[in-house]
mmCIF file of C-alpha atoms in Angstrom:
data_model
loop_
_atom_site.group_PDB
_atom_site.id
_atom_site.type_symbol
_atom_site.label_atom_id
_atom_site.label_comp_id
_atom_site.label_asym_id
_atom_site.label_seq_id
_atom_site.Cartn_x
_atom_site.Cartn_y
_atom_site.Cartn_z
ATOM 1 C CA UNK A 1 6.953 -3.776 -27.883
ATOM 2 C CA UNK A 2 9.262 -1.563 -25.930
ATOM 3 C CA UNK A 3 9.528 -1.114 -22.321
ATOM 4 C CA UNK A 4 10.867 1.761 -19.902
ATOM 5 C CA UNK A 5 11.038 2.405 -16.346
ATOM 6 C CA UNK A 6 10.761 5.961 -14.752
ATOM 7 C CA UNK A 7 12.144 5.218 -11.290
ATOM 8 C CA UNK A 8 13.888 2.089 -10.321
ATOM 9 C CA UNK A 9 15.110 1.163 -6.815
ATOM 10 C CA UNK A 10 17.485 -1.742 -6.455
ATOM 11 C CA UNK A 11 19.331 -2.681 -3.224
ATOM 12 C CA UNK A 12 18.272 0.711 -1.669
ATOM 13 C CA UNK A 13 15.460 2.662 -0.080
ATOM 14 C CA UNK A 14 13.569 5.675 -1.707
ATOM 15 C CA UNK A 15 10.902 7.827 0.155
ATOM 16 C CA UNK A 16 8.774 9.991 -1.860
ATOM 17 C CA UNK A 17 7.000 12.799 0.188
ATOM 18 C CA UNK A 18 5.718 14.791 -2.688
ATOM 19 C CA UNK A 19 5.988 15.986 -6.247
ATOM 20 C CA UNK A 20 4.568 15.118 -9.705
ATOM 21 C CA UNK A 21 5.770 11.860 -11.504
ATOM 22 C CA UNK A 22 4.860 11.178 -15.106
ATOM 23 C CA UNK A 23 6.387 9.227 -17.916
ATOM 24 C CA UNK A 24 5.365 9.696 -21.550
ATOM 25 C CA UNK A 25 5.236 7.003 -24.063
ATOM 26 C CA UNK A 26 5.711 7.112 -27.703
ATOM 27 C CA UNK A 27 1.963 6.721 -28.172
ATOM 28 C CA UNK A 28 1.878 3.126 -28.468
ATOM 29 C CA UNK A 29 0.825 0.140 -26.120
ATOM 30 C CA UNK A 30 4.268 -0.507 -24.880
ATOM 31 C CA UNK A 31 5.008 -1.308 -21.170
ATOM 32 C CA UNK A 32 6.182 1.689 -19.226
ATOM 33 C CA UNK A 33 6.597 1.350 -15.650
ATOM 34 C CA UNK A 34 6.496 4.410 -13.504
ATOM 35 C CA UNK A 35 8.031 3.166 -10.330
ATOM 36 C CA UNK A 36 9.664 -0.213 -9.652
ATOM 37 C CA UNK A 37 11.381 -1.920 -6.913
ATOM 38 C CA UNK A 38 13.520 -5.151 -6.934
ATOM 39 C CA UNK A 39 16.696 -6.737 -5.439
ATOM 40 C CA UNK A 40 15.696 -5.718 -1.853
ATOM 41 C CA UNK A 41 14.720 -2.163 -3.027
ATOM 42 C CA UNK A 42 12.334 -0.415 -0.784
ATOM 43 C CA UNK A 43 9.878 2.350 -1.710
ATOM 44 C CA UNK A 44 7.696 4.383 0.544
ATOM 45 C CA UNK A 45 5.181 6.799 -0.985
ATOM 46 C CA UNK A 46 3.974 9.329 1.515
ATOM 47 C CA UNK A 47 2.667 11.802 -1.063
ATOM 48 C CA UNK A 48 2.720 12.965 -4.743
ATOM 49 C CA UNK A 49 0.884 12.803 -7.869
ATOM 50 C CA UNK A 50 1.480 9.836 -10.221
ATOM 51 C CA UNK A 51 0.392 9.493 -13.827
ATOM 52 C CA UNK A 52 1.791 6.625 -16.142
ATOM 53 C CA UNK A 53 1.647 6.226 -19.854
ATOM 54 C CA UNK A 54 0.328 2.793 -19.187
ATOM 55 C CA UNK A 55 -1.655 3.100 -15.809
ATOM 56 C CA UNK A 56 -1.462 -0.623 -14.957
ATOM 57 C CA UNK A 57 2.247 -0.236 -14.583
ATOM 58 C CA UNK A 58 2.192 2.870 -12.129
ATOM 59 C CA UNK A 59 3.640 0.692 -9.519
ATOM 60 C CA UNK A 60 5.561 -2.604 -10.140
ATOM 61 C CA UNK A 61 7.839 -4.860 -8.162
ATOM 62 C CA UNK A 62 9.789 -8.003 -8.663
ATOM 63 C CA UNK A 63 8.032 -10.035 -5.716
ATOM 64 C CA UNK A 64 9.370 -13.093 -4.154
ATOM 65 C CA UNK A 65 6.841 -15.211 -5.997
ATOM 66 C CA UNK A 66 8.056 -14.330 -9.472
ATOM 67 C CA UNK A 67 11.688 -14.152 -8.317
ATOM 68 C CA UNK A 68 14.072 -17.168 -8.368
ATOM 69 C CA UNK A 69 15.516 -16.047 -4.732
ATOM 70 C CA UNK A 70 13.741 -13.928 -2.002
ATOM 71 C CA UNK A 71 16.816 -11.725 -2.315
ATOM 72 C CA UNK A 72 15.642 -10.409 -5.733
ATOM 73 C CA UNK A 73 12.168 -9.133 -4.160
ATOM 74 C CA UNK A 74 11.406 -5.504 -3.646
ATOM 75 C CA UNK A 75 8.787 -3.766 -1.474
ATOM 76 C CA UNK A 76 6.469 -0.732 -2.118
ATOM 77 C CA UNK A 77 4.295 0.854 0.647
ATOM 78 C CA UNK A 78 2.007 3.642 -0.064
ATOM 79 C CA UNK A 79 0.860 6.124 2.729
ATOM 80 C CA UNK A 80 -0.376 8.980 0.562
ATOM 81 C CA UNK A 81 -0.593 10.252 -2.958
ATOM 82 C CA UNK A 82 -2.824 10.632 -5.997
ATOM 83 C CA UNK A 83 -2.835 8.060 -8.720
ATOM 84 C CA UNK A 84 -4.451 8.448 -12.259
ATOM 85 C CA UNK A 85 -6.163 5.388 -13.531
ATOM 86 C CA UNK A 86 -4.343 3.145 -11.055
ATOM 87 C CA UNK A 87 -5.491 1.861 -7.673
ATOM 88 C CA UNK A 88 -2.504 1.042 -5.483
ATOM 89 C CA UNK A 89 -4.673 -1.177 -3.187
ATOM 90 C CA UNK A 90 -5.347 -3.494 -6.185
ATOM 91 C CA UNK A 91 -2.197 -3.780 -8.391
ATOM 92 C CA UNK A 92 -2.888 -6.297 -11.187
ATOM 93 C CA UNK A 93 0.711 -6.239 -12.019
ATOM 94 C CA UNK A 94 1.526 -8.693 -9.258
ATOM 95 C CA UNK A 95 0.609 -12.331 -9.097
ATOM 96 C CA UNK A 96 -1.661 -12.468 -7.005
ATOM 97 C CA UNK A 97 -3.037 -8.805 -7.044
ATOM 98 C CA UNK A 98 -1.120 -6.773 -4.421
ATOM 99 C CA UNK A 99 -2.105 -4.339 -2.040
ATOM 100 C CA UNK A 100 0.579 -1.543 -1.597
ATOM 101 C CA UNK A 101 -1.463 0.499 0.652
ATOM 102 C CA UNK A 102 -0.301 0.545 4.339
ATOM 103 C CA UNK A 103 -2.283 -0.539 7.357
ATOM 104 C CA UNK A 104 -4.239 2.451 8.656
ATOM 105 C CA UNK A 105 -4.792 4.060 5.124
ATOM 106 C CA UNK A 106 -7.400 3.559 2.441
ATOM 107 C CA UNK A 107 -8.069 4.574 -1.076
ATOM 108 C CA UNK A 108 -10.693 6.924 -2.201
ATOM 109 C CA UNK A 109 -11.700 6.802 -5.840
ATOM 110 C CA UNK A 110 -13.236 9.720 -7.850
ATOM 111 C CA UNK A 111 -13.595 9.165 -11.661
ATOM 112 C CA UNK A 112 -10.561 7.065 -12.113
ATOM 113 C CA UNK A 113 -8.385 9.055 -9.755
ATOM 114 C CA UNK A 114 -7.301 7.250 -6.639
ATOM 115 C CA UNK A 115 -6.105 9.142 -3.523
ATOM 116 C CA UNK A 116 -4.596 7.370 -0.513
ATOM 117 C CA UNK A 117 -5.545 8.870 2.701
ATOM 118 C CA UNK A 118 -5.420 7.912 6.584
ATOM 119 C CA UNK A 119 -8.425 5.999 8.014
ATOM 120 C CA UNK A 120 -9.705 8.442 10.369
ATOM 121 C CA UNK A 121 -11.119 6.617 13.500
ATOM 122 C CA UNK A 122 -9.630 3.326 12.493
ATOM 123 C CA UNK A 123 -6.828 1.420 14.253
ATOM 124 C CA UNK A 124 -5.019 -1.767 13.456
ATOM 125 C CA UNK A 125 -4.036 -3.643 16.575
ATOM 126 C CA UNK A 126 -0.968 -5.754 16.544
ATOM 127 C CA UNK A 127 -0.976 -6.631 20.168
ATOM 128 C CA UNK A 128 -2.998 -6.787 23.465
ATOM 129 C CA UNK A 129 -1.762 -3.273 24.512
ATOM 130 C CA UNK A 130 -2.641 -1.666 21.322
ATOM 131 C CA UNK A 131 -6.055 -3.251 21.368
ATOM 132 C CA UNK A 132 -6.796 -2.207 24.804
ATOM 133 C CA UNK A 133 -5.593 1.396 24.174
ATOM 134 C CA UNK A 134 -7.859 1.446 20.997
ATOM 135 C CA UNK A 135 -10.868 0.391 23.078
ATOM 136 C CA UNK A 136 -10.143 3.056 25.634
ATOM 137 C CA UNK A 137 -9.801 5.840 23.039
ATOM 138 C CA UNK A 138 -13.172 7.236 22.344
ATOM 139 C CA UNK A 139 -12.133 8.723 19.061
ATOM 140 C CA UNK A 140 -11.433 5.306 17.560
ATOM 141 C CA UNK A 141 -14.620 3.915 15.960
ATOM 142 C CA UNK A 142 -13.400 0.794 14.665
ATOM 143 C CA UNK A 143 -10.608 -1.694 15.408
ATOM 144 C CA UNK A 144 -8.882 -4.371 13.059
ATOM 145 C CA UNK A 145 -6.837 -7.056 14.405
ATOM 146 C CA UNK A 146 -3.761 -7.457 12.171
ATOM 147 C CA UNK A 147 -2.403 -10.488 14.138
ATOM 148 C CA UNK A 148 -3.652 -13.056 16.677
ATOM 149 C CA UNK A 149 -3.636 -11.643 20.248
ATOM 150 C CA UNK A 150 -2.897 -13.124 23.553
ATOM 151 C CA UNK A 151 -4.975 -11.203 25.995
ATOM 152 C CA UNK A 152 -4.043 -11.975 29.612
ATOM 153 C CA UNK A 153 -6.665 -9.826 31.324
ATOM 154 C CA UNK A 154 -10.174 -8.904 30.158
ATOM 155 C CA UNK A 155 -10.841 -5.870 28.127
ATOM 156 C CA UNK A 156 -13.945 -3.960 28.999
ATOM 157 C CA UNK A 157 -15.912 -2.190 26.419
ATOM 158 C CA UNK A 158 -18.116 0.538 27.734
ATOM 159 C CA UNK A 159 -19.034 2.115 24.381
ATOM 160 C CA UNK A 160 -19.983 1.213 20.821
ATOM 161 C CA UNK A 161 -17.041 0.261 18.719
ATOM 162 C CA UNK A 162 -16.759 -2.084 15.796
ATOM 163 C CA UNK A 163 -13.970 -4.818 16.063
ATOM 164 C CA UNK A 164 -12.989 -6.658 12.852
ATOM 165 C CA UNK A 165 -11.361 -9.944 13.952
ATOM 166 C CA UNK A 166 -9.896 -10.138 10.377
ATOM 167 C CA UNK A 167 -9.825 -13.921 10.549
ATOM 168 C CA UNK A 168 -7.748 -13.963 13.659
#
């Protein structure tokens, strides 16, 4: 069994804004990572097309749970792109399953092709001011709390809006 990595980021930061990224194996079932982060490496994917010889390993990272030290961990954040045979919101290469998709984005699947897009009409509120602004914005249809909120004054809702307390 062989293994290979297409792009590996260790100790640095890589931003991918577009392009086509593929790796081609030798026709066997070997493990071929397309994109890998470790040792504090950060990868942000804003766009592009991604096809991996072994789709399960399209994105992979050395996470803190699998590392001997937290300094070995890497991060991957996906804000766009098209992934063939791989859902970046449910990576099974991590333990537990990881969601690499950034807050405010979602995955749309079509016949095994997964595209990451912005969640139109949806806001994640991280503080009371964000929450109040989202309620006041008539283009926002749903709000999800990303943290517990301390609200000092009442927030009056005069329209239909869905609020997901998200366990907060």
